[in-house]
JSON list of C-alpha atoms in Angstrom, two decimals:
[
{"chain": "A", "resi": 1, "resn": "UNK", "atom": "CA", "xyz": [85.89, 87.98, 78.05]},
{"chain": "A", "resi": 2, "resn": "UNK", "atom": "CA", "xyz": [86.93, 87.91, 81.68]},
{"chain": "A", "resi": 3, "resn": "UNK", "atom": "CA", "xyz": [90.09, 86.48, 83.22]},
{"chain": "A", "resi": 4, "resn": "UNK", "atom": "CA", "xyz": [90.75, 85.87, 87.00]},
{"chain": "A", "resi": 5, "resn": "UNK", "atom": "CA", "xyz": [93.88, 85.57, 87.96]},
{"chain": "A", "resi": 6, "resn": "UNK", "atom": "CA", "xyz": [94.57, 83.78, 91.49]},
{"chain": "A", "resi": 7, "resn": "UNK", "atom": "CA", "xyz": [97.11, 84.17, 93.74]},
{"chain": "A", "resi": 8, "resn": "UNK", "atom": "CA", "xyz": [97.03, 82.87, 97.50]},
{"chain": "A", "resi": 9, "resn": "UNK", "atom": "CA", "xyz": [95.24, 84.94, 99.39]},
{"chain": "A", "resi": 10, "resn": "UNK", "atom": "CA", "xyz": [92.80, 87.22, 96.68]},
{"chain": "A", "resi": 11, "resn": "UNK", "atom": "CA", "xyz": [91.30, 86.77, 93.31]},
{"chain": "A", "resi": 12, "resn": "UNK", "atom": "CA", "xyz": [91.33, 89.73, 91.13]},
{"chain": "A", "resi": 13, "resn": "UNK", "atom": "CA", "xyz": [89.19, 89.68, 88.15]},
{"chain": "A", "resi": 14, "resn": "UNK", "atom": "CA", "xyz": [89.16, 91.78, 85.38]},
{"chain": "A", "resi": 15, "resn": "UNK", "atom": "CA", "xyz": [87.49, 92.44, 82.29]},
{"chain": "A", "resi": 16, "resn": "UNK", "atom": "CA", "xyz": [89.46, 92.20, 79.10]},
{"chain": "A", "resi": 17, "resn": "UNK", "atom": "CA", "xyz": [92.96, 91.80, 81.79]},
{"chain": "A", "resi": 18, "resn": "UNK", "atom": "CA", "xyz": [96.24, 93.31, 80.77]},
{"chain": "A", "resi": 19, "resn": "UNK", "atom": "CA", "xyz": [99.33, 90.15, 81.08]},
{"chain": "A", "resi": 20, "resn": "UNK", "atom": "CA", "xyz": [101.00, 93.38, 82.95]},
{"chain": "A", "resi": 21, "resn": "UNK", "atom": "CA", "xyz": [98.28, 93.31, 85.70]},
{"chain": "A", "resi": 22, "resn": "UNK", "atom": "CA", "xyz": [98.34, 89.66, 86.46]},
{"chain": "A", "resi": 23, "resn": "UNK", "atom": "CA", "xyz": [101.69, 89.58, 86.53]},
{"chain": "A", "resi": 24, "resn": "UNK", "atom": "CA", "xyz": [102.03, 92.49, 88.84]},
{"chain": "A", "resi": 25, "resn": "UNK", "atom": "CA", "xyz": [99.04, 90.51, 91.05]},
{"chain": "A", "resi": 26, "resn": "UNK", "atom": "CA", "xyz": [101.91, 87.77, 90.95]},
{"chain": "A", "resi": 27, "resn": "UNK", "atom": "CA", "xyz": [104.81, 89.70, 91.84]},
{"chain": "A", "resi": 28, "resn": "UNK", "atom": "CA", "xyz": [102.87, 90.03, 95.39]},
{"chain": "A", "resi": 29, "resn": "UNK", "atom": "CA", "xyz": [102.38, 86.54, 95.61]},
{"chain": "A", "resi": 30, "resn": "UNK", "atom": "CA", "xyz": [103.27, 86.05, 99.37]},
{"chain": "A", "resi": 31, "resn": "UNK", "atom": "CA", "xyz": [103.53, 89.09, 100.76]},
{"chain": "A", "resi": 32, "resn": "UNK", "atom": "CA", "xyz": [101.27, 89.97, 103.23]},
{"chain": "A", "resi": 33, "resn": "UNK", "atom": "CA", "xyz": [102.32, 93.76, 104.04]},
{"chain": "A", "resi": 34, "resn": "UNK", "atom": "CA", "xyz": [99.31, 95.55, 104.39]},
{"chain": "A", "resi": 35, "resn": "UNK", "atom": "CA", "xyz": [100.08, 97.44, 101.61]},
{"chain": "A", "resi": 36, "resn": "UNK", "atom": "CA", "xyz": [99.55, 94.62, 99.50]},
{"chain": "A", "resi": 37, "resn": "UNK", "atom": "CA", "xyz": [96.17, 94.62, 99.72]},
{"chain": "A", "resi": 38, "resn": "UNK", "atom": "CA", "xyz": [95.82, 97.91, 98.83]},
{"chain": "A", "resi": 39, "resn": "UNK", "atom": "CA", "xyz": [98.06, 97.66, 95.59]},
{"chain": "A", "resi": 40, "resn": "UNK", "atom": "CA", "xyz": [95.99, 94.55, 94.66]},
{"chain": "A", "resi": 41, "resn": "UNK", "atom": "CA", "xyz": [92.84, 96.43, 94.62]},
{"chain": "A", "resi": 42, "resn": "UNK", "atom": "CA", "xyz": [94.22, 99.69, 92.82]},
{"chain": "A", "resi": 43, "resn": "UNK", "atom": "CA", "xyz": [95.51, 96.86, 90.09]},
{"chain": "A", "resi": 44, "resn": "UNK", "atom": "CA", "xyz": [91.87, 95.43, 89.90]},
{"chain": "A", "resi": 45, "resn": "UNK", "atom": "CA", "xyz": [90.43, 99.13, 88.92]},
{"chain": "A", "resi": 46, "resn": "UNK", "atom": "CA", "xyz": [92.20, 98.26, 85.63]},
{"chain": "A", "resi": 47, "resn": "UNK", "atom": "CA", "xyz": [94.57, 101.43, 85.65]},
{"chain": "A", "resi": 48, "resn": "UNK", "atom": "CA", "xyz": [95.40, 102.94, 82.52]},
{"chain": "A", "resi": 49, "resn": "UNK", "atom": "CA", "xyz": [99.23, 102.71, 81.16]},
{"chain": "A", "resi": 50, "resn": "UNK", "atom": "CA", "xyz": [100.10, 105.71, 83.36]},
{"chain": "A", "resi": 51, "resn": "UNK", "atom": "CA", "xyz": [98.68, 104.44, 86.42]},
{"chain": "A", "resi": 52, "resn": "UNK", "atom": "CA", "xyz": [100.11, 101.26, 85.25]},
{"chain": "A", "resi": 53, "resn": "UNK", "atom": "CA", "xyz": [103.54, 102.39, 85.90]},
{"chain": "A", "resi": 54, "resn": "UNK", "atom": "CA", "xyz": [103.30, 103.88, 89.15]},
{"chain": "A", "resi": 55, "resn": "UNK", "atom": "CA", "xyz": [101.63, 101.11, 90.16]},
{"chain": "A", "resi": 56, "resn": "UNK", "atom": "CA", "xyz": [104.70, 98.82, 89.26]},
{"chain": "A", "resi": 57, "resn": "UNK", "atom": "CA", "xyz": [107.03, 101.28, 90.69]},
{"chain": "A", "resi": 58, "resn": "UNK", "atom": "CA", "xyz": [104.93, 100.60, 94.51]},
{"chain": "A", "resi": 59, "resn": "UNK", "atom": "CA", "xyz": [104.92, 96.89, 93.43]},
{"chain": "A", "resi": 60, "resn": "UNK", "atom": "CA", "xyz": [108.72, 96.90, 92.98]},
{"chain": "A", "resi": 61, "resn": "UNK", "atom": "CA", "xyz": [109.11, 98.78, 96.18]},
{"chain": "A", "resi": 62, "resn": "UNK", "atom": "CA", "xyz": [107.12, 96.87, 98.40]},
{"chain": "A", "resi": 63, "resn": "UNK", "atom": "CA", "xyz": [108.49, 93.30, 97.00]},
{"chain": "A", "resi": 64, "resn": "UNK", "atom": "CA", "xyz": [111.79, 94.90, 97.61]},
{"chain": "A", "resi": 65, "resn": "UNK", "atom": "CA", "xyz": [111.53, 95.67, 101.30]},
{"chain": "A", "resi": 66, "resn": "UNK", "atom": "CA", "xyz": [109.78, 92.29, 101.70]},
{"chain": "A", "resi": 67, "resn": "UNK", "atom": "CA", "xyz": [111.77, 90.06, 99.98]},
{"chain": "A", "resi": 68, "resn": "UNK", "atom": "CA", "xyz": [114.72, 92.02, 98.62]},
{"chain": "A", "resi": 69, "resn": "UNK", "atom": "CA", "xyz": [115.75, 93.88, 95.41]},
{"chain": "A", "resi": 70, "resn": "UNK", "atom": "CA", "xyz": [116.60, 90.64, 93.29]},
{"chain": "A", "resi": 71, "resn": "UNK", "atom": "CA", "xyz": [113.58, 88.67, 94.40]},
{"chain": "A", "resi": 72, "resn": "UNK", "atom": "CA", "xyz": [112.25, 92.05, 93.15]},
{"chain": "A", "resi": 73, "resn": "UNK", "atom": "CA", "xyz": [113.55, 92.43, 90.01]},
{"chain": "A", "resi": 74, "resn": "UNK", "atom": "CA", "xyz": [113.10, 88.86, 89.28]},
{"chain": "A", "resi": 75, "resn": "UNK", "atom": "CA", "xyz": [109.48, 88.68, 89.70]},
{"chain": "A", "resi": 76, "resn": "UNK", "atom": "CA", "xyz": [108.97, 92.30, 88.01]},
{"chain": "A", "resi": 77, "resn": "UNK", "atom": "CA", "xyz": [111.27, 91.51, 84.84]},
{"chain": "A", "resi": 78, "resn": "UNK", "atom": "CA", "xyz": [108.55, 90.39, 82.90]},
{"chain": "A", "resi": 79, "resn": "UNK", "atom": "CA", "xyz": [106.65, 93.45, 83.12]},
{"chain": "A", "resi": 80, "resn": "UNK", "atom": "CA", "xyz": [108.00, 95.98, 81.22]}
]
Protein backbone atom coordinates (compact mmCIF):
# COMPACT_ATOMS: atom_id res chain seq x y z
CA UNK A 1 0.00 0.00 0.00
CA UNK A 2 1.41 3.46 -0.56
CA UNK A 3 0.03 6.80 0.59
CA UNK A 4 1.19 10.31 -0.60
CA UNK A 5 0.45 12.88 1.32
CA UNK A 6 0.51 16.53 -0.36
CA UNK A 7 1.15 19.60 0.98
CA UNK A 8 1.96 22.87 -1.13
CA UNK A 9 5.13 22.83 -2.14
CA UNK A 10 6.41 18.72 -1.87
CA UNK A 11 4.85 15.35 -2.02
CA UNK A 12 6.18 12.86 0.32
CA UNK A 13 5.33 9.34 -0.26
CA UNK A 14 5.69 6.57 1.81
CA UNK A 15 5.22 3.04 1.99
CA UNK A 16 2.85 1.66 4.56
CA UNK A 17 2.76 5.83 6.08
CA UNK A 18 2.47 6.42 9.77
CA UNK A 19 -0.90 9.22 10.42
CA UNK A 20 2.14 10.76 12.70
CA UNK A 21 4.27 11.44 9.54
CA UNK A 22 1.66 13.05 7.43
CA UNK A 23 0.59 14.98 9.96
CA UNK A 24 3.99 16.21 10.88
CA UNK A 25 4.39 16.85 6.73
CA UNK A 26 1.23 19.08 7.58
CA UNK A 27 2.34 20.87 10.49
CA UNK A 28 4.95 22.51 7.87
CA UNK A 29 2.38 23.35 5.60
CA UNK A 30 3.55 26.94 4.66
CA UNK A 31 6.63 27.37 5.91
CA UNK A 32 9.26 27.84 3.72
CA UNK A 33 12.41 28.04 6.19
CA UNK A 34 14.98 26.17 4.66
CA UNK A 35 14.91 23.89 7.24
CA UNK A 36 11.74 22.70 6.15
CA UNK A 37 12.89 21.00 3.45
CA UNK A 38 15.24 19.22 5.20
CA UNK A 39 12.75 17.97 7.99
CA UNK A 40 10.40 16.92 5.13
CA UNK A 41 12.88 14.65 3.67
CA UNK A 42 14.23 13.12 7.08
CA UNK A 43 10.18 12.43 7.62
CA UNK A 44 10.04 10.66 4.13
CA UNK A 45 13.02 8.10 5.29
CA UNK A 46 10.15 6.71 7.42
CA UNK A 47 12.01 7.18 10.88
CA UNK A 48 11.44 4.76 13.44
CA UNK A 49 9.40 5.86 16.79
CA UNK A 50 12.65 7.27 18.20
CA UNK A 51 13.57 9.25 15.32
CA UNK A 52 9.95 9.97 15.23
CA UNK A 53 10.14 12.08 18.22
CA UNK A 54 13.02 14.11 17.62
CA UNK A 55 11.78 14.72 14.53
CA UNK A 56 8.53 16.32 16.05
CA UNK A 57 10.51 18.08 18.60
CA UNK A 58 12.49 20.12 15.22
CA UNK A 59 8.94 20.26 13.71
CA UNK A 60 7.55 21.99 16.81
CA UNK A 61 10.53 24.23 16.92
CA UNK A 62 10.69 25.40 13.57
CA UNK A 63 6.67 26.00 13.31
CA UNK A 64 7.26 27.88 16.46
CA UNK A 65 9.78 30.44 15.31
CA UNK A 66 7.76 30.70 12.06
CA UNK A 67 4.48 31.04 13.09
CA UNK A 68 4.50 31.06 16.88
CA UNK A 69 4.12 28.60 19.82
CA UNK A 70 0.18 28.26 19.58
CA UNK A 71 0.05 28.00 15.82
CA UNK A 72 2.59 25.37 16.98
CA UNK A 73 0.96 23.51 19.34
CA UNK A 74 -2.17 23.64 17.42
CA UNK A 75 -0.99 22.02 14.37
CA UNK A 76 1.28 19.44 16.46
CA UNK A 77 -1.63 18.42 18.99
CA UNK A 78 -2.65 15.69 17.02
CA UNK A 79 0.54 13.99 17.05
CA UNK A 80 1.24 12.56 20.10
Amino acid sequence: MMDVFESHDTIVIQTHADPRIAALVGALTDCIHPRAARLKARLAADPDDEQLGQLRAEVLNLVAMSFGLAEAERRLQAVQ
